[in-house]
mmCIF file of C-alpha atoms and ligand atoms in Angstrom:
data_model
loop_
_atom_site.group_PDB
_atom_site.id
_atom_site.type_symbol
_atom_site.label_atom_id
_atom_site.label_comp_id
_atom_site.label_asym_id
_atom_site.label_seq_id
_atom_site.Cartn_x
_atom_site.Cartn_y
_atom_site.Cartn_z
ATOM 1 C CA MET A 114 94.095 118.284 109.214
ATOM 2 C CA VAL A 115 93.983 114.874 109.649
ATOM 3 C CA GLU A 116 90.157 113.911 107.936
ATOM 4 C CA ILE A 117 88.698 110.529 109.191
ATOM 5 C CA TYR A 118 85.660 108.896 108.316
ATOM 6 C CA TYR A 119 84.042 105.627 109.571
ATOM 7 C CA ILE A 120 81.211 103.068 108.156
ATOM 8 C CA ASP A 121 79.739 100.685 110.145
ATOM 9 C CA ILE A 122 80.190 97.583 108.575
ATOM 10 C CA GLU A 123 76.423 96.139 110.154
ATOM 11 C CA GLU A 124 74.859 99.406 108.768
ATOM 12 C CA GLU A 125 72.278 97.713 106.521
ATOM 13 C CA ILE A 126 72.092 98.120 103.125
ATOM 14 C CA SER A 127 70.794 97.344 99.831
ATOM 15 C CA GLY A 128 72.123 94.741 97.417
ATOM 16 C CA LEU A 129 72.787 97.656 94.695
ATOM 17 C CA ASP A 130 74.363 100.268 97.418
ATOM 18 C CA HIS A 131 76.661 96.956 98.214
ATOM 19 C CA ASP A 132 77.178 96.215 94.552
ATOM 20 C CA ALA A 133 77.984 100.255 93.993
ATOM 21 C CA LEU A 134 80.733 99.743 96.378
ATOM 22 C CA LEU A 135 81.959 96.843 95.047
ATOM 23 C CA GLY A 136 82.032 98.673 91.552
ATOM 24 C CA ILE A 137 83.763 101.398 92.480
ATOM 25 C CA CYS A 138 86.932 98.652 94.396
ATOM 26 C CA SER A 139 90.008 97.747 92.175
ATOM 27 C CA ARG A 140 89.379 93.646 89.874
ATOM 28 C CA GLU A 141 92.186 92.671 92.853
ATOM 29 C CA LYS A 142 90.682 93.987 95.630
ATOM 30 C CA ARG A 143 87.062 92.039 94.421
ATOM 31 C CA MET A 144 89.064 89.494 94.332
ATOM 32 C CA GLU A 145 91.335 89.501 97.329
ATOM 33 C CA ALA A 146 87.766 89.833 99.444
ATOM 34 C CA SER A 147 86.143 86.758 97.992
ATOM 35 C CA ARG A 148 88.418 84.643 99.276
ATOM 36 C CA PHE A 149 87.693 85.244 102.561
ATOM 37 C CA ARG A 150 85.283 82.694 104.079
ATOM 38 C CA PHE A 151 83.248 85.478 106.071
ATOM 39 C CA GLU A 152 80.828 87.537 105.432
ATOM 40 C CA PRO A 153 82.037 90.427 107.416
ATOM 41 C CA ASP A 154 85.831 90.378 106.647
ATOM 42 C CA ARG A 155 84.564 90.436 102.540
ATOM 43 C CA LYS A 156 82.641 93.584 103.666
ATOM 44 C CA ARG A 157 85.667 95.265 105.637
ATOM 45 C CA ALA A 158 87.776 94.732 102.967
ATOM 46 C CA VAL A 159 85.434 95.894 100.160
ATOM 47 C CA TYR A 160 84.131 99.172 102.037
ATOM 48 C CA GLY A 161 87.423 99.919 103.253
ATOM 49 C CA GLU A 162 88.937 100.578 99.326
ATOM 50 C CA ALA A 163 85.945 101.910 98.825
ATOM 51 C CA LEU A 164 86.194 104.426 101.509
ATOM 52 C CA ALA A 165 89.489 105.350 100.308
ATOM 53 C CA ARG A 166 88.562 105.980 96.948
ATOM 54 C CA TYR A 167 85.502 108.180 97.837
ATOM 55 C CA MET A 168 87.506 110.008 100.273
ATOM 56 C CA ILE A 169 90.410 110.240 98.040
ATOM 57 C CA ALA A 170 88.367 111.585 95.217
ATOM 58 C CA GLY A 171 86.704 113.377 96.952
ATOM 59 C CA LYS A 172 89.786 115.977 98.031
ATOM 60 C CA THR A 173 91.912 115.647 94.507
ATOM 61 C CA GLY A 174 88.810 116.020 92.272
ATOM 62 C CA LEU A 175 90.080 113.082 90.359
ATOM 63 C CA SER A 176 87.603 110.129 89.576
ATOM 64 C CA MET A 177 87.744 107.316 91.896
ATOM 65 C CA ASN A 178 88.859 104.846 88.871
ATOM 66 C CA GLU A 179 91.644 107.112 88.063
ATOM 67 C CA LEU A 180 93.193 105.989 91.405
ATOM 68 C CA ILE A 181 95.873 103.322 90.987
ATOM 69 C CA PHE A 182 96.406 101.420 94.561
ATOM 70 C CA ASP A 183 99.959 100.585 95.600
ATOM 71 C CA LYS A 184 101.656 99.074 98.361
ATOM 72 C CA ASN A 185 104.832 99.512 99.826
ATOM 73 C CA ARG A 186 106.852 96.015 100.625
ATOM 74 C CA TYR A 187 105.443 95.900 103.657
ATOM 75 C CA GLY A 188 101.959 95.851 102.498
ATOM 76 C CA LYS A 189 101.111 99.891 103.545
ATOM 77 C CA PRO A 190 99.126 100.912 100.803
ATOM 78 C CA TYR A 191 99.417 104.319 98.815
ATOM 79 C CA ILE A 192 98.113 105.942 95.988
ATOM 80 C CA ARG A 193 100.520 105.758 92.571
ATOM 81 C CA GLY A 194 101.919 109.245 91.202
ATOM 82 C CA GLN A 195 99.827 111.004 93.951
ATOM 83 C CA GLN A 196 102.967 113.199 96.264
ATOM 84 C CA ARG A 197 100.810 114.914 98.432
ATOM 85 C CA ILE A 198 98.046 112.361 99.289
ATOM 86 C CA PHE A 199 98.192 109.724 101.504
ATOM 87 C CA PHE A 200 96.319 107.917 103.314
ATOM 88 C CA ASN A 201 95.570 104.575 106.205
ATOM 89 C CA LEU A 202 93.127 102.374 107.071
ATOM 90 C CA SER A 203 92.155 100.165 110.096
ATOM 91 C CA HIS A 204 89.114 97.531 110.667
ATOM 92 C CA SER A 205 87.890 96.493 114.066
ATOM 93 C CA GLY A 206 84.949 95.165 115.134
ATOM 94 C CA ARG A 207 81.594 97.088 113.110
ATOM 95 C CA TYR A 208 83.933 99.447 111.665
ATOM 96 C CA VAL A 209 86.525 100.801 108.566
ATOM 97 C CA ILE A 210 88.293 103.546 109.299
ATOM 98 C CA CYS A 211 90.772 105.434 106.908
ATOM 99 C CA GLY A 212 92.817 108.330 107.877
ATOM 100 C CA LEU A 213 93.465 111.105 104.598
ATOM 101 C CA ASP A 214 96.431 113.622 104.956
ATOM 102 C CA GLN A 215 98.826 115.415 102.975
ATOM 103 C CA GLU A 216 101.659 114.247 104.499
ATOM 104 C CA GLU A 217 102.533 110.365 106.069
ATOM 105 C CA ILE A 218 99.570 109.455 108.018
ATOM 106 C CA GLY A 219 99.356 106.491 110.415
ATOM 107 C CA ILE A 220 95.922 104.562 111.867
ATOM 108 C CA ASP A 221 94.451 101.904 114.533
ATOM 109 C CA LEU A 222 91.399 101.618 116.049
ATOM 110 C CA GLU A 223 90.522 98.302 118.235
ATOM 111 C CA GLU A 224 87.663 97.409 120.051
ATOM 112 C CA VAL A 225 88.298 97.664 124.008
ATOM 113 C CA LYS A 226 87.618 93.694 124.697
ATOM 114 C CA SER A 227 88.283 91.668 128.266
ATOM 115 C CA MET A 228 92.442 90.313 127.354
ATOM 116 C CA ASP A 229 95.129 88.759 128.952
ATOM 117 C CA LEU A 230 97.689 91.467 129.775
ATOM 118 C CA GLY A 231 100.356 89.298 129.245
ATOM 119 C CA ILE A 232 100.134 90.042 125.876
ATOM 120 C CA ALA A 233 101.482 93.578 126.954
ATOM 121 C CA ARG A 234 104.215 91.393 129.451
ATOM 122 C CA LYS A 235 105.065 90.077 126.431
ATOM 123 C CA PHE A 236 105.366 91.876 123.556
ATOM 124 C CA PHE A 237 105.090 96.070 124.943
ATOM 125 C CA HIS A 238 108.018 97.989 126.125
ATOM 126 C CA ALA A 239 108.342 96.750 129.918
ATOM 127 C CA ASN A 240 107.436 100.798 130.946
ATOM 128 C CA GLU A 241 104.455 100.489 128.788
ATOM 129 C CA TYR A 242 103.144 97.063 131.272
ATOM 130 C CA ILE A 243 104.215 98.359 133.595
ATOM 131 C CA TYR A 244 102.246 101.797 133.751
ATOM 132 C CA LEU A 245 98.749 99.221 132.840
ATOM 133 C CA LEU A 246 99.966 96.874 136.475
ATOM 134 C CA SER A 247 100.090 100.677 138.175
ATOM 135 C CA ARG A 248 96.260 101.259 136.779
ATOM 136 C CA GLU A 249 93.467 100.058 138.948
ATOM 137 C CA PRO A 250 92.135 96.747 137.510
ATOM 138 C CA GLU A 251 88.858 98.402 136.027
ATOM 139 C CA GLN A 252 90.710 100.784 134.087
ATOM 140 C CA ARG A 253 93.723 98.021 133.062
ATOM 141 C CA MET A 254 91.923 97.352 129.523
ATOM 142 C CA ASP A 255 91.045 100.555 128.442
ATOM 143 C CA ALA A 256 94.144 101.368 128.791
ATOM 144 C CA LEU A 257 95.821 98.460 127.221
ATOM 145 C CA PHE A 258 93.891 98.985 124.021
ATOM 146 C CA GLU A 259 94.834 103.026 123.992
ATOM 147 C CA LEU A 260 98.603 101.594 124.573
ATOM 148 C CA TRP A 261 97.949 98.530 121.270
ATOM 149 C CA THR A 262 96.087 101.760 119.204
ATOM 150 C CA LEU A 263 98.967 103.883 120.024
ATOM 151 C CA LYS A 264 101.952 101.327 119.015
ATOM 152 C CA GLU A 265 100.534 100.061 115.704
ATOM 153 C CA SER A 266 99.213 103.624 114.614
ATOM 154 C CA TYR A 267 103.089 104.496 114.606
ATOM 155 C CA ILE A 268 104.089 101.032 113.214
ATOM 156 C CA LYS A 269 101.138 101.764 110.288
ATOM 157 C CA TYR A 270 102.826 105.172 110.024
ATOM 158 C CA LEU A 271 106.154 103.959 109.576
ATOM 159 C CA GLY A 272 104.864 101.653 106.995
ATOM 160 C CA VAL A 273 107.466 98.601 107.836
ATOM 161 C CA GLY A 274 104.596 96.237 110.134
ATOM 162 C CA LEU A 275 105.659 93.950 112.276
ATOM 163 C CA GLN A 276 109.886 94.264 111.451
ATOM 164 C CA LYS A 277 109.751 97.351 113.846
ATOM 165 C CA PRO A 278 109.727 95.421 117.222
ATOM 166 C CA LEU A 279 106.674 96.668 119.314
ATOM 167 C CA ASP A 280 109.102 97.106 122.274
ATOM 168 C CA ALA A 281 111.783 98.849 120.643
ATOM 169 C CA PHE A 282 109.476 102.076 121.200
ATOM 170 C CA TYR A 283 107.193 102.698 124.187
ATOM 171 C CA PHE A 284 104.573 105.470 124.533
ATOM 172 C CA ASN A 285 104.682 107.327 128.478
ATOM 173 C CA LEU A 286 100.539 108.209 129.437
ATOM 174 C CA GLU A 287 101.613 109.455 132.578
ATOM 175 C CA GLY A 288 101.394 113.263 131.534
ATOM 176 C CA PRO A 289 98.996 115.668 129.949
ATOM 177 C CA SER A 290 99.401 114.116 126.437
ATOM 178 C CA VAL A 291 100.856 110.810 124.843
ATOM 179 C CA GLU A 292 104.908 110.914 125.148
ATOM 180 C CA LEU A 293 106.789 109.167 122.168
ATOM 181 C CA HIS A 294 110.421 107.614 123.149
ATOM 182 C CA SER A 295 111.742 106.183 119.893
ATOM 183 C CA ASN A 296 115.635 106.295 118.299
ATOM 184 C CA ASP A 297 113.651 106.816 115.518
ATOM 185 C CA ARG A 298 113.883 110.249 114.734
ATOM 186 C CA ILE A 299 111.287 110.688 113.152
ATOM 187 C CA PRO A 300 109.225 113.853 114.334
ATOM 188 C CA ALA A 301 105.685 111.742 114.582
ATOM 189 C CA PHE A 302 102.583 113.668 115.992
ATOM 190 C CA ILE A 303 100.240 111.083 117.598
ATOM 191 C CA GLN A 304 96.910 111.372 119.414
ATOM 192 C CA SER A 305 94.439 109.153 120.752
ATOM 193 C CA CYS A 306 90.548 109.006 121.666
ATOM 194 C CA THR A 307 87.188 107.070 121.993
ATOM 195 C CA ILE A 308 84.695 106.368 119.018
ATOM 196 C CA LYS A 309 81.436 105.367 120.014
ATOM 197 C CA GLY A 310 81.018 101.926 121.048
ATOM 198 C CA GLY A 311 83.954 101.149 123.075
ATOM 199 C CA TYR A 312 86.589 101.587 120.422
ATOM 200 C CA LYS A 313 89.550 103.193 120.594
ATOM 201 C CA LEU A 314 91.715 105.291 117.170
ATOM 202 C CA ALA A 315 94.883 106.331 117.553
ATOM 203 C CA VAL A 316 96.115 109.036 115.182
ATOM 204 C CA CYS A 317 100.106 109.129 114.163
ATOM 205 C CA ALA A 318 100.432 112.059 111.560
ATOM 206 C CA ASP A 319 103.902 113.958 110.104
ATOM 207 C CA SER A 320 102.792 117.586 112.002
ATOM 208 C CA PRO A 321 100.624 118.235 115.066
ATOM 209 C CA GLY A 322 97.155 119.858 114.137
ATOM 210 C CA PRO A 323 93.601 119.066 113.945
ATOM 211 C CA ILE A 324 91.723 115.707 113.595
ATOM 212 C CA ARG A 325 88.282 115.495 112.471
ATOM 213 C CA VAL A 326 86.360 111.908 112.521
ATOM 214 C CA ARG A 327 83.327 111.722 110.833
ATOM 215 C CA GLN A 328 81.022 108.501 110.615
ATOM 216 C CA MET A 329 79.583 108.324 107.512
ATOM 217 C CA ALA A 330 76.207 105.961 106.559
ATOM 218 C CA VAL A 331 77.147 104.259 103.423
ATOM 219 C CA LYS A 332 74.483 105.076 101.673
ATOM 220 C CA ASP A 333 74.961 108.513 101.882
ATOM 221 C CA ILE A 334 78.072 107.516 100.145
ATOM 222 C CA VAL A 335 76.865 105.727 97.564
ATOM 223 C CA SER A 336 74.193 107.983 96.756
ATOM 224 C CA ASP A 337 77.007 111.621 96.810
ATOM 225 C CA ILE A 338 79.406 108.708 94.316
ATOM 226 C CA GLY A 339 75.656 108.660 92.198
ATOM 227 C CA ARG A 340 75.978 112.624 91.350
ATOM 228 C CA ARG A 341 79.634 113.277 90.890
ATOM 229 C CA GLY A 342 79.213 110.259 88.299
ATOM 230 C CA LEU A 343 76.369 112.662 86.526
ATOM 231 C CA GLN A 344 78.763 115.511 87.542
ATOM 232 C CA HIS A 345 81.522 113.516 85.692
ATOM 233 C CA MET A 346 78.927 112.215 83.251
ATOM 234 C CA GLN A 347 77.387 116.220 82.158
ATOM 235 C CA LYS A 348 81.220 117.531 81.592
HETATM 236 C C1 COA B 66 99.260 94.354 108.856
HETATM 237 C C2 COA B 66 99.887 95.676 109.803
HETATM 238 C C3 COA B 66 100.026 96.637 109.474
HETATM 239 C C4 COA B 66 98.148 95.793 111.115
HETATM 240 O O1 COA B 66 97.480 95.266 111.377
HETATM 241 P P1 COA B 66 95.882 94.683 111.850
HETATM 242 O O2 COA B 66 96.304 96.175 112.916
HETATM 243 O O3 COA B 66 95.331 94.382 112.507
HETATM 244 O O4 COA B 66 95.024 95.394 110.640
HETATM 245 P P2 COA B 66 94.410 96.564 110.877
HETATM 246 O O5 COA B 66 92.930 97.036 110.929
HETATM 247 O O6 COA B 66 94.427 97.901 111.728
HETATM 248 O O7 COA B 66 95.185 97.584 109.623
HETATM 249 C C5 COA B 66 94.449 96.908 107.941
HETATM 250 C C6 COA B 66 95.341 97.514 106.787
HETATM 251 O O8 COA B 66 96.108 98.368 107.403
HETATM 252 C C7 COA B 66 97.530 98.465 106.107
HETATM 253 N N1 COA B 66 98.391 97.953 106.097
HETATM 254 C C8 COA B 66 98.783 96.792 105.558
HETATM 255 N N2 COA B 66 100.095 97.110 105.592
HETATM 256 C C9 COA B 66 100.511 97.658 106.521
HETATM 257 C C10 COA B 66 101.978 98.823 106.843
HETATM 258 N N3 COA B 66 102.887 97.983 106.489
HETATM 259 N N4 COA B 66 102.016 99.382 107.127
HETATM 260 C C11 COA B 66 100.256 100.619 107.170
HETATM 261 N N5 COA B 66 100.018 100.257 106.943
HETATM 262 C C12 COA B 66 99.236 98.948 106.353
HETATM 263 C C13 COA B 66 96.375 97.964 104.468
HETATM 264 O O9 COA B 66 95.176 98.347 104.594
HETATM 265 C C14 COA B 66 95.644 97.499 105.988
HETATM 266 O O10 COA B 66 93.591 96.753 105.533
HETATM 267 P P3 COA B 66 93.611 96.056 104.473
HETATM 268 O O11 COA B 66 94.242 94.777 103.888
HETATM 269 O O12 COA B 66 91.954 95.883 104.173
HETATM 270 O O13 COA B 66 93.840 97.359 103.028
HETATM 271 C C15 COA B 66 100.748 95.057 111.086
HETATM 272 O O14 COA B 66 100.996 95.778 111.882
HETATM 273 C C16 COA B 66 99.936 94.341 111.681
HETATM 274 O O15 COA B 66 99.906 92.233 111.516
HETATM 275 N N6 COA B 66 99.992 94.137 113.525
HETATM 276 C C17 COA B 66 99.166 92.991 114.253
HETATM 277 C C18 COA B 66 100.384 93.391 115.190
HETATM 278 C C19 COA B 66 99.840 92.693 116.919
HETATM 279 O O16 COA B 66 99.785 91.779 116.629
HETATM 280 N N7 COA B 66 99.881 93.132 117.195
HETATM 281 C C20 COA B 66 98.881 93.150 118.889
HETATM 282 C C21 COA B 66 100.197 94.098 120.385
HETATM 283 S S1 COA B 66 100.100 95.844 120.023
#
């Protein structure tokens, strides 16, 4: 089962809780975050890695600082030396989200907002653009962001970044379920949903199956980390 946790970077937390999250991130991530000019960008970077470490440690029983994060040549992060644990991160607006599975995974979250359809004409497959034009005007942004997240989740699942042109494959949303048309011949299973506050989420995984999406409060994560730390010390 794909497990997805997300956190709200606008949640009010104490300085101690913030430091606790910083403390479980790698030095590289802390340095990367410190280079961002704006606080929300620093938070997205730190909270993302902290959330991934928290979830992976919970699943594997490894301690959070044993996990070594690496990246493939296109920047997709993975845990070194772990063949049965895969994760992917996304951030948009006020949320940071992490998906975890035992096989390859890609997720994308986007806040639905008003956007020029020209972006779809320029980057999407022609069939997707035609589909967007066929929607009622008030449904178009929803459809645009649904396609956007589906496309990104697939690219993130493949882990190749923008090496894969966005018009090299397309999604058909006319039927009862999402249909991917691609020459990759990879059995990818893609689902899409909406999370609160008008955000589209798409998840691409190796096998079909249930997806559990759960919002976590940062303070609960921190107190859980504290409890686990105590258990480690007591062993
Ligand atoms: C980097 C990229 C993988 C995702 O970018 P994004 O959608 O802006 O960002 P998201 O918040 O969804 O994801 C960022 C996270 O994906 C992960 N990531 C980075 N490179 C990745 C890759 N090649 N494959 C999978 N995941 C990747 C990282 O964990 C990153 O977060 P971090 O830097 O805090 O660790 C890339 O596909 C991209 O630049 N996309 C933008 C394309 C675009 O303009 N699309 C518009 C029309 S669809």
